[in-house]
């Protein structure tokens, strides 16, 4: 199996996504999704943004690399009675089953950024968007002081180095890389805009218990703990993450965790 797929198959992102629902709804509201739109949600997971888009009446297709997340999305869509939202497997680097210019809006929130071959990803997103349509990406920002950038930075220091030629997903959080990738897909820089926005995590337990969720269910954190256990460093990693999550917790309580993490919102006009 390709390492990108193995990473997300390994965990169960639904357990983390359950803490992200409110911000998913709010982001779709800000993007301005309406009834008339055909929407592709790429790297959609179990539907944190796809389902809110469908609730607003858009016709939504969620595409994700990971079969159990596609199943979870379809299950959630059925439970909500949303006939206008379906999920299917696919790879952001090659969306061969989707026709050219098929969507008014392509959304990818912390999704396509994790695919390899970022130039192919940009090209595919542009290809399936109709002229006059929009692409909106949400990407974590390297070295940002808030939760997810710090989580990925800390865990990568405990994980074996990636193979040569690996392009860090975090490069999708750097404006010049984004301009270069969409530029190669034919989009002028003037058609791309950027904003730093916040995404909230709302977990009904302590910061340390939230770290344990990432340790059990979030692929990149699982890999870091596996490597750290082999080196006898799992305690150090746990302590670093407990400190980070406690510091970032804005709930004012020890038994509930509410954390805001910054991301780069990219809007591309096709
Ligand atoms: C951090 S999760 C975000 C999921 C969802 N967008 C959300 O906000 O809840 C990353 C998602 O990207 C998916 N993914 C990773 N690489 C992908 C690829 N090459 N093509 C499509 N999806 C991919 C994973 O399976 C996973 O569901």
CSV table of C-alpha atoms and ligand atoms in Angstrom, one decimal:
chain,number,residue,atom,x,y,z
A,1,UNK,CA,0.0,0.0,0.0
A,2,UNK,CA,1.3,3.5,-0.7
A,3,UNK,CA,2.5,5.2,2.5
A,4,UNK,CA,0.0,8.1,2.2
A,5,UNK,CA,-2.9,5.6,2.3
A,6,UNK,CA,-1.3,3.5,5.0
A,7,UNK,CA,-1.0,6.6,7.2
A,8,UNK,CA,-4.7,7.3,7.2
A,9,UNK,CA,-5.9,3.7,7.2
A,10,UNK,CA,-3.9,3.1,10.3
A,11,UNK,CA,-5.9,5.4,12.5
A,12,UNK,CA,-9.5,6.4,12.8
A,13,UNK,CA,-9.8,10.1,12.0
A,14,UNK,CA,-13.5,10.0,12.9
A,15,UNK,CA,-12.4,10.2,16.6
A,16,UNK,CA,-10.6,13.5,16.1
A,17,UNK,CA,-13.2,14.8,13.5
A,18,UNK,CA,-15.9,14.5,16.2
A,19,UNK,CA,-14.2,17.4,18.0
A,20,UNK,CA,-14.1,19.6,14.9
A,21,UNK,CA,-17.8,19.8,13.8
A,22,UNK,CA,-18.7,23.3,15.0
A,23,UNK,CA,-15.8,24.9,13.0
A,24,UNK,CA,-16.6,22.7,10.0
A,25,UNK,CA,-20.1,24.2,10.0
A,26,UNK,CA,-18.8,27.8,10.6
A,27,UNK,CA,-16.3,27.5,7.8
A,28,UNK,CA,-18.9,26.4,5.2
A,29,UNK,CA,-21.1,29.3,6.3
A,30,UNK,CA,-18.2,31.7,5.8
A,31,UNK,CA,-17.3,30.2,2.4
A,32,UNK,CA,-20.9,30.9,1.3
A,33,UNK,CA,-22.1,27.5,0.2
A,34,UNK,CA,-25.6,27.7,-1.2
A,35,UNK,CA,-28.2,25.5,-2.9
A,36,UNK,CA,-27.2,26.1,-6.5
A,37,UNK,CA,-23.7,24.8,-6.1
A,38,UNK,CA,-22.1,21.5,-7.2
A,39,UNK,CA,-19.4,21.0,-4.5
A,40,UNK,CA,-16.4,18.6,-4.4
A,41,UNK,CA,-14.9,18.1,-0.9
A,42,UNK,CA,-11.5,16.5,-1.4
A,43,UNK,CA,-9.9,14.6,1.4
A,44,UNK,CA,-13.2,15.0,3.1
A,45,UNK,CA,-12.8,12.4,5.9
A,46,UNK,CA,-16.2,11.6,7.4
A,47,UNK,CA,-17.8,14.8,6.2
A,48,UNK,CA,-16.8,17.6,8.7
A,49,UNK,CA,-17.3,20.1,5.9
A,50,UNK,CA,-19.2,18.0,3.2
A,51,UNK,CA,-22.2,17.5,5.4
A,52,UNK,CA,-22.7,21.1,6.4
A,53,UNK,CA,-22.4,22.0,2.7
A,54,UNK,CA,-25.1,19.5,1.8
A,55,UNK,CA,-27.3,20.7,4.7
A,56,UNK,CA,-27.3,24.1,2.8
A,57,UNK,CA,-28.7,22.4,-0.2
A,58,UNK,CA,-25.6,22.1,-2.4
A,59,UNK,CA,-25.0,18.9,-4.3
A,60,UNK,CA,-21.9,17.4,-2.7
A,61,UNK,CA,-19.5,14.7,-3.6
A,62,UNK,CA,-16.9,13.8,-0.9
A,63,UNK,CA,-13.8,12.1,-2.1
A,64,UNK,CA,-11.2,10.5,0.2
A,65,UNK,CA,-8.4,8.1,0.0
A,66,UNK,CA,-9.4,6.1,3.1
A,67,UNK,CA,-12.2,3.5,2.6
A,68,UNK,CA,-13.4,3.5,6.3
A,69,UNK,CA,-13.7,7.3,6.2
A,70,UNK,CA,-15.7,7.1,3.0
A,71,UNK,CA,-18.0,4.5,4.7
A,72,UNK,CA,-18.4,6.7,7.8
A,73,UNK,CA,-19.3,9.7,5.6
A,74,UNK,CA,-21.9,7.8,3.7
A,75,UNK,CA,-23.3,6.5,7.0
A,76,UNK,CA,-23.5,10.0,8.5
A,77,UNK,CA,-25.1,11.3,5.3
A,78,UNK,CA,-27.8,8.6,5.4
A,79,UNK,CA,-28.5,9.2,9.1
A,80,UNK,CA,-29.1,12.8,8.3
A,81,UNK,CA,-31.3,11.9,5.3
A,82,UNK,CA,-29.2,13.9,2.9
A,83,UNK,CA,-29.9,12.5,-0.6
A,84,UNK,CA,-27.7,15.3,-2.1
A,85,UNK,CA,-24.4,14.1,-0.5
A,86,UNK,CA,-22.4,11.0,-1.3
A,87,UNK,CA,-18.8,9.9,-0.6
A,88,UNK,CA,-16.5,7.8,-2.7
A,89,UNK,CA,-12.9,6.7,-2.7
A,90,UNK,CA,-10.4,8.7,-4.7
A,91,UNK,CA,-6.9,10.1,-4.7
A,92,UNK,CA,-6.3,13.9,-4.9
A,93,UNK,CA,-3.2,13.3,-7.0
A,94,UNK,CA,-5.3,11.7,-9.8
A,95,UNK,CA,-9.1,12.2,-9.9
A,96,UNK,CA,-9.4,10.2,-13.1
A,97,UNK,CA,-13.1,9.2,-12.4
A,98,UNK,CA,-14.2,12.9,-12.3
A,99,UNK,CA,-14.8,14.9,-15.5
A,100,UNK,CA,-13.2,18.2,-16.4
A,101,UNK,CA,-15.0,21.4,-15.1
A,102,UNK,CA,-17.6,19.4,-13.1
A,103,UNK,CA,-17.8,21.5,-9.9
A,104,UNK,CA,-18.6,25.1,-9.0
A,105,UNK,CA,-16.6,24.8,-5.8
A,106,UNK,CA,-13.8,22.5,-4.7
A,107,UNK,CA,-13.2,22.5,-1.0
A,108,UNK,CA,-10.3,20.8,0.7
A,109,UNK,CA,-9.9,21.4,4.4
A,110,UNK,CA,-6.7,19.8,5.9
A,111,UNK,CA,-7.3,17.1,3.2
A,112,UNK,CA,-5.4,17.4,-0.1
A,113,UNK,CA,-2.5,19.0,1.7
A,114,UNK,CA,-1.6,15.5,2.9
A,115,UNK,CA,-1.4,14.0,-0.6
A,116,UNK,CA,2.0,13.6,-2.2
A,117,UNK,CA,2.8,15.3,-5.6
A,118,UNK,CA,1.4,18.7,-4.7
A,119,UNK,CA,1.7,20.0,-8.3
A,120,UNK,CA,-0.5,17.1,-9.5
A,121,UNK,CA,-3.0,17.9,-6.7
A,122,UNK,CA,-3.2,21.6,-7.8
A,123,UNK,CA,-3.6,20.6,-11.5
A,124,UNK,CA,-6.4,18.1,-10.6
A,125,UNK,CA,-8.3,20.6,-8.4
A,126,UNK,CA,-8.1,23.2,-11.2
A,127,UNK,CA,-9.1,20.6,-13.9
A,128,UNK,CA,-12.4,19.6,-12.1
A,129,UNK,CA,-13.4,23.2,-11.3
A,130,UNK,CA,-15.6,25.0,-13.9
A,131,UNK,CA,-14.4,28.4,-15.2
A,132,UNK,CA,-15.8,31.1,-12.9
A,133,UNK,CA,-15.8,28.5,-10.0
A,134,UNK,CA,-13.7,28.6,-6.8
A,135,UNK,CA,-11.2,26.4,-5.0
A,136,UNK,CA,-11.0,26.8,-1.2
A,137,UNK,CA,-8.2,25.0,0.7
A,138,UNK,CA,-7.6,25.0,4.5
A,139,UNK,CA,-4.0,24.2,5.3
A,140,UNK,CA,-2.0,24.1,8.5
A,141,UNK,CA,0.9,26.6,8.7
A,142,UNK,CA,4.4,25.5,9.4
A,143,UNK,CA,5.9,26.9,12.6
A,144,UNK,CA,2.7,28.6,13.6
A,145,UNK,CA,2.6,28.7,17.4
A,146,UNK,CA,-0.9,27.1,17.7
A,147,UNK,CA,-1.9,23.5,18.2
A,148,UNK,CA,-1.7,21.5,15.0
A,149,UNK,CA,1.5,23.0,13.6
A,150,UNK,CA,3.2,22.4,17.0
A,151,UNK,CA,1.7,18.9,17.2
A,152,UNK,CA,3.1,18.0,13.8
A,153,UNK,CA,6.4,19.6,14.6
A,154,UNK,CA,6.9,17.8,17.9
A,155,UNK,CA,5.8,14.4,16.5
A,156,UNK,CA,7.9,14.7,13.4
A,157,UNK,CA,11.0,15.1,15.7
A,158,UNK,CA,10.2,11.6,17.1
A,159,UNK,CA,9.4,9.9,13.8
A,160,UNK,CA,12.1,8.4,11.5
A,161,UNK,CA,13.1,10.8,8.6
A,162,UNK,CA,10.8,10.5,5.6
A,163,UNK,CA,12.2,9.0,2.3
A,164,UNK,CA,14.2,11.2,0.0
A,165,UNK,CA,12.1,13.4,-2.2
A,166,UNK,CA,9.2,13.5,0.3
A,167,UNK,CA,7.5,16.9,0.2
A,168,UNK,CA,6.2,18.0,3.6
A,169,UNK,CA,2.4,18.6,3.6
A,170,UNK,CA,3.1,21.7,5.6
A,171,UNK,CA,4.5,23.4,2.5
A,172,UNK,CA,0.9,23.9,1.5
A,173,UNK,CA,0.8,26.4,4.3
A,174,UNK,CA,3.4,28.7,2.7
A,175,UNK,CA,2.0,31.3,0.3
A,176,UNK,CA,4.8,31.2,-2.2
A,177,UNK,CA,4.5,27.4,-2.7
A,178,UNK,CA,0.8,27.7,-3.2
A,179,UNK,CA,1.2,30.4,-5.8
A,180,UNK,CA,3.9,28.3,-7.6
A,181,UNK,CA,1.7,25.1,-7.6
A,182,UNK,CA,-1.5,26.8,-8.8
A,183,UNK,CA,0.6,28.9,-11.2
A,184,UNK,CA,1.9,25.7,-12.8
A,185,UNK,CA,-1.8,24.7,-13.2
A,186,UNK,CA,-2.5,27.9,-15.1
A,187,UNK,CA,-3.8,30.1,-12.3
A,188,UNK,CA,-2.3,33.6,-12.1
A,189,UNK,CA,-1.2,34.8,-8.7
A,190,UNK,CA,-3.8,37.6,-8.8
A,191,UNK,CA,-6.5,35.0,-8.7
A,192,UNK,CA,-5.3,33.6,-5.4
A,193,UNK,CA,-6.0,35.1,-2.0
A,194,UNK,CA,-4.9,34.2,1.5
A,195,UNK,CA,-6.3,34.6,5.0
A,196,UNK,CA,-5.1,33.3,8.4
A,197,UNK,CA,-8.2,31.9,10.2
A,198,UNK,CA,-8.9,29.8,13.3
A,199,UNK,CA,-10.3,26.3,13.6
A,200,UNK,CA,-11.6,25.1,17.0
A,201,UNK,CA,-11.3,21.7,18.6
A,202,UNK,CA,-13.9,20.9,21.3
A,203,UNK,CA,-13.2,17.8,23.4
A,204,UNK,CA,-15.2,16.7,26.4
A,205,UNK,CA,-12.3,15.7,28.5
A,206,UNK,CA,-8.9,16.8,29.9
A,207,UNK,CA,-6.1,18.0,27.6
A,208,UNK,CA,-4.1,14.8,28.5
A,209,UNK,CA,-7.1,12.6,27.5
A,210,UNK,CA,-7.2,14.5,24.2
A,211,UNK,CA,-3.5,13.8,23.6
A,212,UNK,CA,-4.4,10.1,24.2
A,213,UNK,CA,-7.1,10.3,21.4
A,214,UNK,CA,-4.4,11.5,19.0
A,215,UNK,CA,-2.0,8.8,20.2
A,216,UNK,CA,-4.6,6.1,19.6
A,217,UNK,CA,-6.3,7.4,16.4
A,218,UNK,CA,-4.4,10.1,14.5
A,219,UNK,CA,-1.9,8.4,12.0
A,220,UNK,CA,1.0,10.9,12.3
A,221,UNK,CA,0.8,10.9,16.2
A,222,UNK,CA,0.5,7.1,16.2
A,223,UNK,CA,3.6,6.7,14.1
A,224,UNK,CA,5.6,9.1,16.4
A,225,UNK,CA,4.6,7.1,19.5
A,226,UNK,CA,5.5,3.8,17.9
A,227,UNK,CA,8.9,5.1,17.0
A,228,UNK,CA,9.4,6.8,20.4
A,229,UNK,CA,8.4,3.5,22.2
A,230,UNK,CA,11.1,1.7,20.3
A,231,UNK,CA,13.7,4.3,21.5
A,232,UNK,CA,12.3,4.5,25.1
A,233,UNK,CA,11.2,8.1,24.5
A,234,UNK,CA,7.4,7.7,24.6
A,235,UNK,CA,7.3,9.3,28.1
A,236,UNK,CA,9.2,12.4,26.7
A,237,UNK,CA,6.8,12.7,23.8
A,238,UNK,CA,3.7,12.3,26.0
A,239,UNK,CA,5.0,15.0,28.3
A,240,UNK,CA,5.7,17.4,25.4
A,241,UNK,CA,2.3,16.9,24.0
A,242,UNK,CA,0.5,17.1,27.4
A,243,UNK,CA,2.3,20.4,28.0
A,244,UNK,CA,1.3,21.7,24.5
A,245,UNK,CA,-2.4,20.7,24.8
A,246,UNK,CA,-2.6,22.1,28.4
A,247,UNK,CA,-1.0,25.4,27.3
A,248,UNK,CA,-3.4,25.7,24.3
A,249,UNK,CA,-6.5,24.8,26.2
A,250,UNK,CA,-8.7,27.9,26.4
A,251,UNK,CA,-11.7,26.4,28.3
A,252,UNK,CA,-10.5,27.6,31.7
A,253,UNK,CA,-11.1,24.1,33.0
A,254,UNK,CA,-9.1,20.9,33.4
A,255,UNK,CA,-11.8,18.5,32.5
A,256,UNK,CA,-12.8,20.1,29.1
A,257,UNK,CA,-10.5,21.0,26.2
A,258,UNK,CA,-11.2,23.9,23.9
A,259,UNK,CA,-8.4,24.8,21.5
A,260,UNK,CA,-8.1,27.2,18.6
A,261,UNK,CA,-5.6,26.4,15.8
A,262,UNK,CA,-4.6,28.7,13.0
A,263,UNK,CA,-4.7,27.7,9.4
A,264,UNK,CA,-4.1,29.3,6.0
A,265,UNK,CA,-7.3,29.7,4.0
A,266,UNK,CA,-6.6,29.8,0.3
A,267,UNK,CA,-9.2,31.0,-2.2
A,268,UNK,CA,-8.5,30.4,-5.9
A,269,UNK,CA,-10.7,31.9,-8.6
A,270,UNK,CA,-10.8,29.7,-11.7
B,1,LIG,C1,-6.8,15.5,8.7
B,1,LIG,S1,-7.9,14.6,7.8
B,1,LIG,C2,-9.1,15.8,7.4
B,1,LIG,C3,-10.5,15.3,7.0
B,1,LIG,C4,-11.6,16.3,6.8
B,1,LIG,N1,-11.3,17.2,5.7
B,1,LIG,C5,-11.9,17.0,8.0
B,1,LIG,O1,-11.6,18.2,8.1
B,1,LIG,O2,-12.5,16.4,9.0
B,1,LIG,C6,-7.0,14.3,6.3
B,1,LIG,C7,-7.9,13.5,5.3
B,1,LIG,O3,-7.2,13.6,4.0
B,1,LIG,C8,-7.4,12.3,3.4
B,1,LIG,N2,-6.3,12.1,2.4
B,1,LIG,C9,-5.0,12.0,2.6
B,1,LIG,N3,-4.3,11.9,1.4
B,1,LIG,C10,-5.3,11.9,0.5
B,1,LIG,C11,-5.2,11.8,-1.0
B,1,LIG,N4,-4.1,11.6,-1.6
B,1,LIG,N5,-6.4,11.9,-1.7
B,1,LIG,C12,-7.6,12.0,-1.0
B,1,LIG,N6,-7.7,12.1,0.3
B,1,LIG,C13,-6.5,12.1,1.1
B,1,LIG,C14,-7.3,11.3,4.6
B,1,LIG,O4,-7.8,10.0,4.3
B,1,LIG,C15,-8.1,12.0,5.6
B,1,LIG,O5,-9.4,11.8,5.6
